Amino acid sequence: MIDLAIIGSGPAGLSAAVYAARYLMDFKIYGQLPGGYVSEAHEIGNYLGFPNITGTELTNSFLKHLESLDVKIQNYLVKGIRKEDGYFSIHFDEKEEMAKNILLCLGTERNTLNVPGEKEFLGKGVSYCATCDAFFYRNKTVAVIGGSDSAVSSAIYLSDVTEKVYLIYRKKELRAEPVWIKKAKANPKIEIIYETNIKSIEGKNFVEKIILDKEYKGANELGVNGIFIEIGSTPSSAIYKPLGVKTEDNGLIVVDRSQKTSVRDIWAAGDITTGSNKLRQVITAAAEGAIAIHDVYQTIKMSKG
Ligand code: NDP
């Protein structure tokens, strides 16, 4: 039985682990993708101290920090958590562990368009990760779907290697960070198509075209070799729903200023919470992890007298 289980190894979980280690707490951190989705970001330009760093580089610096404190991430996928009398039992594929307190840093799962062709062409022209797959589209034409930070920054990144990028957004004006929008609009390889949705993705063995819900330049289809779907993500709620923590309708866990959830002995941090004014950034996730640990530490200290 450990005092604390940190579930998730994105920026919130990793930051929490640094604080927990320095507070000499009895804890473990579990996660399968160190850095979470941040590890896949091609450019992070707003994390203090790093004007321009890739997700892999930033994740590696996080991991070095953990290493320096002798913290090892338990590489297990959490299948479920059950509240027992006075403790939690955490279920993995092959084992079960017990903890008195839980910090949920589970992050989110990518949204899908749910259109015909999306599943069929996954890995054959459909991608959810520009950093991972840009290389396959050298000198080709791609479409990026979405209008926020991931979509606009991916379009800019893809323009470095591809011949042309269509950025297709369902509303009238992009809503990414202004610095990204300015760069995208000034980029001659990026063509922005507004107020348009994708009806289907078509091709033979590989993606060849996408069908739009309205005409663009006289046709309702666009010839593309690849489509990058960057339409946000949804909290991974399957694990925490059964615990009864209070959530908003969108699945975000309601937390107070100390990152406490509505259920005793459960805290939450990062993109799955309503904290930090819902600003989903690396820096806010890391901050929430730190705030949570401070509160867990005080709570455990008080309970031990
Ligand atoms: P967001 O949730 O911010 O945006 C999702 C985008 O996809 C929106 O433009 C949304 O449209 C669109 N969308 C959602 N569903 C559909 C659909 N079914 N069909 C078409 N379009 C759809 O997700 P992001 O991944 O962009 O960002 C997540 C968080 O990560 C944000 O907080 C962001 O700031 C942060 N981030 C920061 C980066 C940075 O460099 N600072 C880089 C990447 C992410 P609509 O606008 O109509 O809602």
mmCIF file of C-alpha atoms and ligand atoms in Angstrom:
data_model
loop_
_atom_site.group_PDB
_atom_site.id
_atom_site.type_symbol
_atom_site.label_atom_id
_atom_site.label_comp_id
_atom_site.label_asym_id
_atom_site.label_seq_id
_atom_site.Cartn_x
_atom_site.Cartn_y
_atom_site.Cartn_z
ATOM 1 C CA MET A 1 0.000 0.000 0.000
ATOM 2 C CA ILE A 2 1.522 3.294 -1.089
ATOM 3 C CA ASP A 3 0.453 6.756 0.036
ATOM 4 C CA LEU A 4 -0.114 8.110 -3.466
ATOM 5 C CA ALA A 5 -0.591 6.816 -7.007
ATOM 6 C CA ILE A 6 -0.093 9.354 -9.792
ATOM 7 C CA ILE A 7 -2.010 8.049 -12.798
ATOM 8 C CA GLY A 8 -0.695 9.423 -16.092
ATOM 9 C CA SER A 9 2.681 10.571 -17.313
ATOM 10 C CA GLY A 10 1.954 13.737 -19.300
ATOM 11 C CA PRO A 11 3.232 17.116 -18.083
ATOM 12 C CA ALA A 12 0.790 17.143 -15.126
ATOM 13 C CA GLY A 13 1.839 13.694 -13.911
ATOM 14 C CA LEU A 14 5.550 14.268 -14.476
ATOM 15 C CA SER A 15 5.510 17.605 -12.676
ATOM 16 C CA ALA A 16 3.557 16.002 -9.825
ATOM 17 C CA ALA A 17 6.200 13.265 -9.614
ATOM 18 C CA VAL A 18 8.996 15.845 -9.328
ATOM 19 C CA TYR A 19 7.205 17.571 -6.456
ATOM 20 C CA ALA A 20 6.284 14.295 -4.753
ATOM 21 C CA ALA A 21 9.892 13.092 -4.976
ATOM 22 C CA ARG A 22 11.198 16.313 -3.471
ATOM 23 C CA TYR A 23 8.621 16.051 -0.657
ATOM 24 C CA LEU A 24 10.012 12.536 -0.065
ATOM 25 C CA MET A 25 6.531 11.085 -0.463
ATOM 26 C CA ASP A 26 5.715 7.387 -0.713
ATOM 27 C CA PHE A 27 4.359 7.335 -4.284
ATOM 28 C CA LYS A 28 4.434 5.729 -7.724
ATOM 29 C CA ILE A 29 3.700 7.202 -11.139
ATOM 30 C CA TYR A 30 2.034 5.089 -13.830
ATOM 31 C CA GLY A 31 1.902 5.837 -17.546
ATOM 32 C CA GLN A 32 2.588 4.418 -20.964
ATOM 33 C CA LEU A 33 3.385 7.493 -23.053
ATOM 34 C CA PRO A 34 5.868 9.692 -21.170
ATOM 35 C CA GLY A 35 5.080 13.317 -21.990
ATOM 36 C CA GLY A 36 1.626 12.386 -23.328
ATOM 37 C CA TYR A 37 0.611 14.080 -26.578
ATOM 38 C CA VAL A 38 3.172 16.804 -25.881
ATOM 39 C CA SER A 39 5.880 14.333 -26.872
ATOM 40 C CA GLU A 40 4.417 14.441 -30.397
ATOM 41 C CA ALA A 41 4.324 18.244 -30.746
ATOM 42 C CA HIS A 42 6.579 19.548 -33.498
ATOM 43 C CA GLU A 43 7.037 22.948 -31.909
ATOM 44 C CA ILE A 44 6.247 24.397 -28.512
ATOM 45 C CA GLY A 45 6.838 28.117 -28.427
ATOM 46 C CA ASN A 46 5.253 29.186 -25.167
ATOM 47 C CA TYR A 47 6.822 27.077 -22.411
ATOM 48 C CA LEU A 48 8.804 29.437 -20.216
ATOM 49 C CA GLY A 49 12.528 29.193 -20.767
ATOM 50 C CA PHE A 50 12.279 27.420 -24.136
ATOM 51 C CA PRO A 51 11.446 29.861 -26.959
ATOM 52 C CA ASN A 52 11.393 27.080 -29.499
ATOM 53 C CA ILE A 53 11.567 23.429 -28.577
ATOM 54 C CA THR A 54 10.104 20.216 -29.982
ATOM 55 C CA GLY A 55 7.801 18.014 -27.931
ATOM 56 C CA THR A 56 10.386 15.238 -27.897
ATOM 57 C CA GLU A 57 13.086 17.581 -26.600
ATOM 58 C CA LEU A 58 10.846 19.008 -23.905
ATOM 59 C CA THR A 59 9.695 15.528 -22.857
ATOM 60 C CA ASN A 60 13.304 14.347 -22.689
ATOM 61 C CA SER A 61 14.202 17.244 -20.429
ATOM 62 C CA PHE A 62 11.228 16.351 -18.189
ATOM 63 C CA LEU A 63 12.382 12.732 -18.055
ATOM 64 C CA LYS A 64 15.958 13.730 -17.220
ATOM 65 C CA HIS A 65 14.566 15.751 -14.341
ATOM 66 C CA LEU A 66 12.727 12.686 -13.050
ATOM 67 C CA GLU A 67 15.810 10.553 -13.500
ATOM 68 C CA SER A 68 17.867 13.002 -11.437
ATOM 69 C CA LEU A 69 15.396 12.375 -8.595
ATOM 70 C CA ASP A 70 15.491 8.618 -9.143
ATOM 71 C CA VAL A 71 11.815 8.460 -10.119
ATOM 72 C CA LYS A 72 10.908 5.601 -12.452
ATOM 73 C CA ILE A 73 7.678 5.648 -14.411
ATOM 74 C CA GLN A 74 5.754 2.379 -14.015
ATOM 75 C CA ASN A 75 5.071 1.458 -17.607
ATOM 76 C CA TYR A 76 1.609 -0.046 -17.104
ATOM 77 C CA LEU A 77 -1.740 0.745 -18.639
ATOM 78 C CA VAL A 78 -4.309 1.352 -15.918
ATOM 79 C CA LYS A 79 -7.460 -0.628 -16.702
ATOM 80 C CA GLY A 80 -9.561 0.543 -13.806
ATOM 81 C CA ILE A 81 -9.572 1.969 -10.294
ATOM 82 C CA ARG A 82 -11.876 0.791 -7.523
ATOM 83 C CA LYS A 83 -12.560 2.609 -4.289
ATOM 84 C CA GLU A 84 -12.366 0.198 -1.371
ATOM 85 C CA ASP A 85 -12.745 0.916 2.301
ATOM 86 C CA GLY A 86 -10.092 3.578 2.975
ATOM 87 C CA TYR A 87 -7.945 2.905 -0.080
ATOM 88 C CA PHE A 88 -7.997 2.467 -3.864
ATOM 89 C CA SER A 89 -7.172 -0.656 -5.816
ATOM 90 C CA ILE A 90 -5.637 0.072 -9.186
ATOM 91 C CA HIS A 91 -5.985 -2.583 -11.874
ATOM 92 C CA PHE A 92 -3.478 -3.185 -14.628
ATOM 93 C CA ASP A 93 -3.385 -5.928 -17.246
ATOM 94 C CA GLU A 94 -1.453 -8.332 -15.077
ATOM 95 C CA LYS A 95 -1.516 -6.975 -11.574
ATOM 96 C CA GLU A 96 -3.227 -4.853 -8.979
ATOM 97 C CA GLU A 97 -1.775 -2.222 -6.649
ATOM 98 C CA MET A 98 -3.158 -0.350 -3.674
ATOM 99 C CA ALA A 99 -2.878 3.336 -2.803
ATOM 100 C CA LYS A 100 -4.375 5.514 -0.106
ATOM 101 C CA ASN A 101 -4.657 8.556 -2.384
ATOM 102 C CA ILE A 102 -4.960 9.072 -6.126
ATOM 103 C CA LEU A 103 -3.891 11.902 -8.411
ATOM 104 C CA LEU A 104 -5.561 11.561 -11.826
ATOM 105 C CA CYS A 105 -3.492 13.000 -14.685
ATOM 106 C CA LEU A 106 -5.001 10.895 -17.444
ATOM 107 C CA GLY A 107 -5.099 13.455 -20.225
ATOM 108 C CA THR A 108 -7.357 13.142 -23.226
ATOM 109 C CA GLU A 109 -8.060 10.988 -26.270
ATOM 110 C CA ARG A 110 -8.022 12.363 -29.809
ATOM 111 C CA ASN A 111 -11.359 13.200 -31.402
ATOM 112 C CA THR A 112 -12.226 11.588 -34.700
ATOM 113 C CA LEU A 113 -14.268 12.992 -37.565
ATOM 114 C CA ASN A 114 -16.400 9.856 -37.846
ATOM 115 C CA VAL A 115 -16.749 10.096 -41.615
ATOM 116 C CA PRO A 116 -16.584 7.258 -44.163
ATOM 117 C CA GLY A 117 -12.990 6.414 -45.056
ATOM 118 C CA GLU A 118 -11.457 7.699 -41.814
ATOM 119 C CA LYS A 119 -10.971 4.280 -40.242
ATOM 120 C CA GLU A 120 -10.285 2.456 -43.513
ATOM 121 C CA PHE A 121 -7.431 4.777 -44.506
ATOM 122 C CA LEU A 122 -5.809 5.113 -41.099
ATOM 123 C CA GLY A 123 -2.086 4.826 -41.785
ATOM 124 C CA LYS A 124 -2.832 4.967 -45.525
ATOM 125 C CA GLY A 125 -3.267 8.713 -45.764
ATOM 126 C CA VAL A 126 -5.241 9.432 -42.606
ATOM 127 C CA SER A 127 -3.157 10.673 -39.678
ATOM 128 C CA TYR A 128 -3.668 12.307 -36.302
ATOM 129 C CA CYS A 129 -0.019 13.283 -35.822
ATOM 130 C CA ALA A 130 1.788 15.661 -38.163
ATOM 131 C CA THR A 131 5.085 15.276 -36.321
ATOM 132 C CA CYS A 132 4.996 11.500 -36.683
ATOM 133 C CA ASP A 133 3.867 11.297 -40.306
ATOM 134 C CA ALA A 134 4.858 14.506 -42.160
ATOM 135 C CA PHE A 135 7.873 12.761 -43.631
ATOM 136 C CA PHE A 136 5.635 10.448 -45.726
ATOM 137 C CA TYR A 137 4.131 13.404 -47.565
ATOM 138 C CA ARG A 138 7.272 15.028 -48.927
ATOM 139 C CA ASN A 139 6.314 17.116 -51.986
ATOM 140 C CA LYS A 140 2.705 15.911 -51.783
ATOM 141 C CA THR A 141 -0.616 17.621 -51.118
ATOM 142 C CA VAL A 142 -2.327 17.262 -47.768
ATOM 143 C CA ALA A 143 -5.354 18.610 -45.934
ATOM 144 C CA VAL A 144 -5.442 19.548 -42.265
ATOM 145 C CA ILE A 145 -8.811 19.635 -40.535
ATOM 146 C CA GLY A 146 -9.512 21.960 -37.595
ATOM 147 C CA GLY A 147 -9.147 25.613 -36.699
ATOM 148 C CA SER A 148 -7.373 25.726 -33.350
ATOM 149 C CA ASP A 149 -3.735 25.455 -32.235
ATOM 150 C CA SER A 150 -3.070 21.846 -33.235
ATOM 151 C CA ALA A 151 -4.508 22.264 -36.727
ATOM 152 C CA VAL A 152 -2.876 25.594 -37.542
ATOM 153 C CA SER A 153 0.534 24.702 -36.105
ATOM 154 C CA SER A 154 0.408 21.335 -37.922
ATOM 155 C CA ALA A 155 -0.414 23.061 -41.206
ATOM 156 C CA ILE A 156 2.642 25.291 -40.770
ATOM 157 C CA TYR A 157 4.816 22.314 -39.886
ATOM 158 C CA LEU A 158 3.555 20.273 -42.837
ATOM 159 C CA SER A 159 4.178 23.167 -45.240
ATOM 160 C CA ASP A 160 7.916 22.675 -44.661
ATOM 161 C CA VAL A 161 7.898 19.270 -46.309
ATOM 162 C CA THR A 162 4.795 19.078 -48.488
ATOM 163 C CA GLU A 163 3.999 20.885 -51.712
ATOM 164 C CA LYS A 164 0.604 22.197 -50.608
ATOM 165 C CA VAL A 165 -1.521 22.239 -47.481
ATOM 166 C CA TYR A 166 -5.273 22.862 -47.420
ATOM 167 C CA LEU A 167 -6.349 23.984 -43.972
ATOM 168 C CA ILE A 168 -10.056 23.249 -43.712
ATOM 169 C CA TYR A 169 -12.055 24.807 -40.905
ATOM 170 C CA ARG A 170 -15.762 24.636 -40.195
ATOM 171 C CA LYS A 171 -16.138 28.246 -39.029
ATOM 172 C CA LYS A 172 -15.479 31.743 -40.374
ATOM 173 C CA GLU A 173 -12.179 32.597 -38.691
ATOM 174 C CA LEU A 174 -9.395 30.462 -37.235
ATOM 175 C CA ARG A 175 -9.214 30.447 -33.452
ATOM 176 C CA ALA A 176 -5.596 29.424 -32.806
ATOM 177 C CA GLU A 177 -3.011 31.532 -30.984
ATOM 178 C CA PRO A 178 -2.666 34.746 -33.053
ATOM 179 C CA VAL A 179 1.008 34.088 -33.739
ATOM 180 C CA TRP A 180 0.123 30.781 -35.457
ATOM 181 C CA ILE A 181 -2.696 32.375 -37.477
ATOM 182 C CA LYS A 182 -0.401 35.143 -38.693
ATOM 183 C CA LYS A 183 2.227 32.608 -39.791
ATOM 184 C CA ALA A 184 -0.323 30.389 -41.551
ATOM 185 C CA LYS A 185 -1.916 33.248 -43.448
ATOM 186 C CA ALA A 186 1.469 34.517 -44.615
ATOM 187 C CA ASN A 187 2.515 31.058 -45.808
ATOM 188 C CA PRO A 188 2.149 30.715 -49.613
ATOM 189 C CA LYS A 189 1.859 26.915 -49.389
ATOM 190 C CA ILE A 190 -1.179 27.041 -47.074
ATOM 191 C CA GLU A 191 -4.630 27.566 -48.541
ATOM 192 C CA ILE A 192 -7.348 28.089 -45.941
ATOM 193 C CA ILE A 193 -10.862 26.916 -46.702
ATOM 194 C CA TYR A 194 -13.466 28.268 -44.278
ATOM 195 C CA GLU A 195 -16.952 27.135 -43.309
ATOM 196 C CA THR A 196 -16.445 23.694 -44.757
ATOM 197 C CA ASN A 197 -16.699 20.166 -43.381
ATOM 198 C CA ILE A 198 -15.489 16.824 -44.671
ATOM 199 C CA LYS A 199 -18.139 14.357 -45.823
ATOM 200 C CA SER A 200 -15.862 11.451 -46.680
ATOM 201 C CA ILE A 201 -12.338 10.343 -47.449
ATOM 202 C CA GLU A 202 -11.859 8.349 -50.631
ATOM 203 C CA GLY A 203 -9.221 6.463 -52.571
ATOM 204 C CA LYS A 204 -8.152 3.006 -53.715
ATOM 205 C CA ASN A 205 -5.262 1.693 -51.640
ATOM 206 C CA PHE A 206 -4.345 5.108 -50.308
ATOM 207 C CA VAL A 207 -6.208 8.392 -49.802
ATOM 208 C CA GLU A 208 -6.767 10.181 -53.114
ATOM 209 C CA LYS A 209 -9.434 12.768 -52.372
ATOM 210 C CA ILE A 210 -11.742 14.225 -49.777
ATOM 211 C CA ILE A 211 -15.364 15.104 -50.355
ATOM 212 C CA LEU A 212 -16.475 18.464 -48.983
ATOM 213 C CA ASP A 213 -19.932 19.427 -47.811
ATOM 214 C CA LYS A 214 -19.966 22.389 -50.186
ATOM 215 C CA GLU A 215 -18.366 23.537 -53.382
ATOM 216 C CA TYR A 216 -14.899 25.019 -53.317
ATOM 217 C CA LYS A 217 -13.584 26.560 -56.541
ATOM 218 C CA GLY A 218 -16.302 24.858 -58.543
ATOM 219 C CA ALA A 219 -16.031 21.328 -57.124
ATOM 220 C CA ASN A 220 -17.057 19.563 -53.944
ATOM 221 C CA GLU A 221 -13.920 17.445 -53.782
ATOM 222 C CA LEU A 222 -10.205 18.058 -53.304
ATOM 223 C CA GLY A 223 -7.406 15.822 -54.506
ATOM 224 C CA VAL A 224 -5.070 15.130 -51.566
ATOM 225 C CA ASN A 225 -2.537 12.459 -50.694
ATOM 226 C CA GLY A 226 -3.086 12.744 -46.979
ATOM 227 C CA ILE A 227 -5.441 14.163 -44.379
ATOM 228 C CA PHE A 228 -4.382 15.221 -40.887
ATOM 229 C CA ILE A 229 -7.259 15.328 -38.426
ATOM 230 C CA GLU A 230 -6.515 17.848 -35.676
ATOM 231 C CA ILE A 231 -9.903 18.421 -34.114
ATOM 232 C CA GLY A 232 -9.094 18.361 -30.431
ATOM 233 C CA SER A 233 -9.517 15.699 -27.808
ATOM 234 C CA THR A 234 -11.859 14.493 -25.092
ATOM 235 C CA PRO A 235 -11.055 13.563 -21.476
ATOM 236 C CA SER A 236 -10.275 9.881 -20.962
ATOM 237 C CA SER A 237 -13.166 9.449 -18.575
ATOM 238 C CA ALA A 238 -13.677 5.668 -18.679
ATOM 239 C CA ILE A 239 -11.251 5.228 -15.765
ATOM 240 C CA TYR A 240 -12.605 7.916 -13.474
ATOM 241 C CA LYS A 241 -16.353 7.851 -14.206
ATOM 242 C CA PRO A 242 -16.900 4.797 -11.943
ATOM 243 C CA LEU A 243 -15.179 6.632 -9.063
ATOM 244 C CA GLY A 244 -18.042 9.122 -8.984
ATOM 245 C CA VAL A 245 -15.961 12.288 -9.278
ATOM 246 C CA LYS A 246 -18.046 15.280 -10.274
ATOM 247 C CA THR A 247 -17.595 16.243 -13.928
ATOM 248 C CA GLU A 248 -18.975 18.794 -16.323
ATOM 249 C CA ASP A 249 -21.092 17.586 -19.245
ATOM 250 C CA ASN A 250 -17.955 17.546 -21.422
ATOM 251 C CA GLY A 251 -16.326 15.060 -19.024
ATOM 252 C CA LEU A 252 -13.865 17.515 -17.444
ATOM 253 C CA ILE A 253 -13.305 16.764 -13.753
ATOM 254 C CA VAL A 254 -14.421 19.602 -11.520
ATOM 255 C CA VAL A 255 -11.560 20.587 -9.192
ATOM 256 C CA ASP A 256 -11.113 23.265 -6.556
ATOM 257 C CA ARG A 257 -8.130 25.584 -6.287
ATOM 258 C CA SER A 258 -6.100 22.804 -4.672
ATOM 259 C CA GLN A 259 -6.956 20.366 -7.491
ATOM 260 C CA LYS A 260 -9.199 18.361 -5.139
ATOM 261 C CA THR A 261 -12.065 16.531 -6.805
ATOM 262 C CA SER A 262 -15.496 15.994 -5.257
ATOM 263 C CA VAL A 263 -14.385 12.583 -3.947
ATOM 264 C CA ARG A 264 -12.239 12.324 -0.849
ATOM 265 C CA ASP A 265 -8.611 11.306 -1.422
ATOM 266 C CA ILE A 266 -8.827 11.913 -5.180
ATOM 267 C CA TRP A 267 -7.092 14.858 -6.847
ATOM 268 C CA ALA A 268 -6.855 15.611 -10.578
ATOM 269 C CA ALA A 269 -4.543 17.722 -12.731
ATOM 270 C CA GLY A 270 -3.960 18.655 -16.367
ATOM 271 C CA ASP A 271 -6.209 18.586 -19.432
ATOM 272 C CA ILE A 272 -8.910 16.449 -17.774
ATOM 273 C CA THR A 273 -9.823 19.146 -15.233
ATOM 274 C CA THR A 274 -11.688 22.411 -15.044
ATOM 275 C CA GLY A 275 -8.596 23.975 -13.435
ATOM 276 C CA SER A 276 -6.466 26.849 -14.786
ATOM 277 C CA ASN A 277 -9.539 28.349 -16.420
ATOM 278 C CA LYS A 278 -9.466 25.322 -18.762
ATOM 279 C CA LEU A 279 -6.387 26.679 -20.483
ATOM 280 C CA ARG A 280 -4.932 23.435 -21.786
ATOM 281 C CA GLN A 281 -1.236 24.161 -22.005
ATOM 282 C CA VAL A 282 1.923 22.360 -20.920
ATOM 283 C CA ILE A 283 2.685 25.074 -18.415
ATOM 284 C CA THR A 284 -0.761 24.955 -16.780
ATOM 285 C CA ALA A 285 -0.763 21.152 -16.643
ATOM 286 C CA ALA A 286 2.646 21.206 -14.953
ATOM 287 C CA ALA A 287 1.447 23.863 -12.516
ATOM 288 C CA GLU A 288 -1.672 21.885 -11.643
ATOM 289 C CA GLY A 289 0.465 18.813 -10.925
ATOM 290 C CA ALA A 290 2.554 20.857 -8.488
ATOM 291 C CA ILE A 291 -0.465 22.424 -6.765
ATOM 292 C CA ALA A 292 -2.107 19.023 -6.373
ATOM 293 C CA ILE A 293 0.964 17.470 -4.776
ATOM 294 C CA HIS A 294 1.315 20.338 -2.354
ATOM 295 C CA ASP A 295 -2.250 19.689 -1.202
ATOM 296 C CA VAL A 296 -1.877 15.896 -1.097
ATOM 297 C CA TYR A 297 1.279 16.322 0.962
ATOM 298 C CA GLN A 298 -0.439 18.614 3.485
ATOM 299 C CA THR A 299 -3.429 16.262 3.712
ATOM 300 C CA ILE A 300 -1.300 13.172 4.320
ATOM 301 C CA LYS A 301 0.832 15.034 6.854
ATOM 302 C CA MET A 302 -2.249 16.120 8.786
ATOM 303 C CA SER A 303 -3.775 12.643 8.711
ATOM 304 C CA LYS A 304 -0.540 11.166 10.080
ATOM 305 C CA GLY A 305 -0.502 13.814 12.792
HETATM 306 P P1 NDP B 1 -9.097 22.419 -29.627
HETATM 307 O O1 NDP B 1 -10.134 21.735 -28.833
HETATM 308 O O2 NDP B 1 -8.532 23.690 -29.137
HETATM 309 O O3 NDP B 1 -9.694 22.705 -31.093
HETATM 310 C C1 NDP B 1 -10.286 21.718 -31.879
HETATM 311 C C2 NDP B 1 -10.571 22.293 -33.246
HETATM 312 O O4 NDP B 1 -11.161 21.297 -34.051
HETATM 313 C C3 NDP B 1 -11.536 23.481 -33.215
HETATM 314 O O5 NDP B 1 -11.180 24.426 -34.193
HETATM 315 C C4 NDP B 1 -12.872 22.812 -33.531
HETATM 316 O O6 NDP B 1 -13.787 23.663 -34.174
HETATM 317 C C5 NDP B 1 -12.444 21.751 -34.514
HETATM 318 N N1 NDP B 1 -13.364 20.622 -34.501
HETATM 319 C C6 NDP B 1 -13.784 19.897 -33.425
HETATM 320 N N2 NDP B 1 -14.617 18.913 -33.822
HETATM 321 C C7 NDP B 1 -14.703 18.998 -35.160
HETATM 322 C C8 NDP B 1 -15.405 18.254 -36.142
HETATM 323 N N3 NDP B 1 -16.166 17.194 -35.826
HETATM 324 N N4 NDP B 1 -15.286 18.631 -37.431
HETATM 325 C C9 NDP B 1 -14.520 19.696 -37.777
HETATM 326 N N5 NDP B 1 -13.822 20.427 -36.895
HETATM 327 C C10 NDP B 1 -13.919 20.089 -35.600
HETATM 328 O O7 NDP B 1 -7.976 21.322 -29.892
HETATM 329 P P2 NDP B 1 -6.412 21.481 -30.184
HETATM 330 O O8 NDP B 1 -5.925 20.087 -30.303
HETATM 331 O O9 NDP B 1 -6.147 22.385 -31.303
HETATM 332 O O10 NDP B 1 -5.837 22.122 -28.864
HETATM 333 C C11 NDP B 1 -6.012 21.478 -27.604
HETATM 334 C C12 NDP B 1 -5.325 22.313 -26.536
HETATM 335 O O11 NDP B 1 -3.931 22.239 -26.711
HETATM 336 C C13 NDP B 1 -5.708 23.791 -26.636
HETATM 337 O O12 NDP B 1 -5.802 24.317 -25.357
HETATM 338 C C14 NDP B 1 -4.552 24.403 -27.347
HETATM 339 O O13 NDP B 1 -4.371 25.748 -26.990
HETATM 340 C C15 NDP B 1 -3.391 23.524 -26.893
HETATM 341 N N6 NDP B 1 -2.357 23.516 -27.927
HETATM 342 C C16 NDP B 1 -1.414 24.494 -27.874
HETATM 343 C C17 NDP B 1 -0.445 24.570 -28.816
HETATM 344 C C18 NDP B 1 0.531 25.670 -28.733
HETATM 345 O O14 NDP B 1 1.423 25.752 -29.506
HETATM 346 N N7 NDP B 1 0.402 26.566 -27.788
HETATM 347 C C19 NDP B 1 -0.348 23.599 -29.927
HETATM 348 C C20 NDP B 1 -1.408 22.623 -29.903
HETATM 349 C C21 NDP B 1 -2.364 22.598 -28.946
HETATM 350 P P3 NDP B 1 -14.483 24.910 -33.414
HETATM 351 O O15 NDP B 1 -13.449 25.992 -33.425
HETATM 352 O O16 NDP B 1 -15.659 25.172 -34.240
HETATM 353 O O17 NDP B 1 -14.790 24.432 -32.024
#
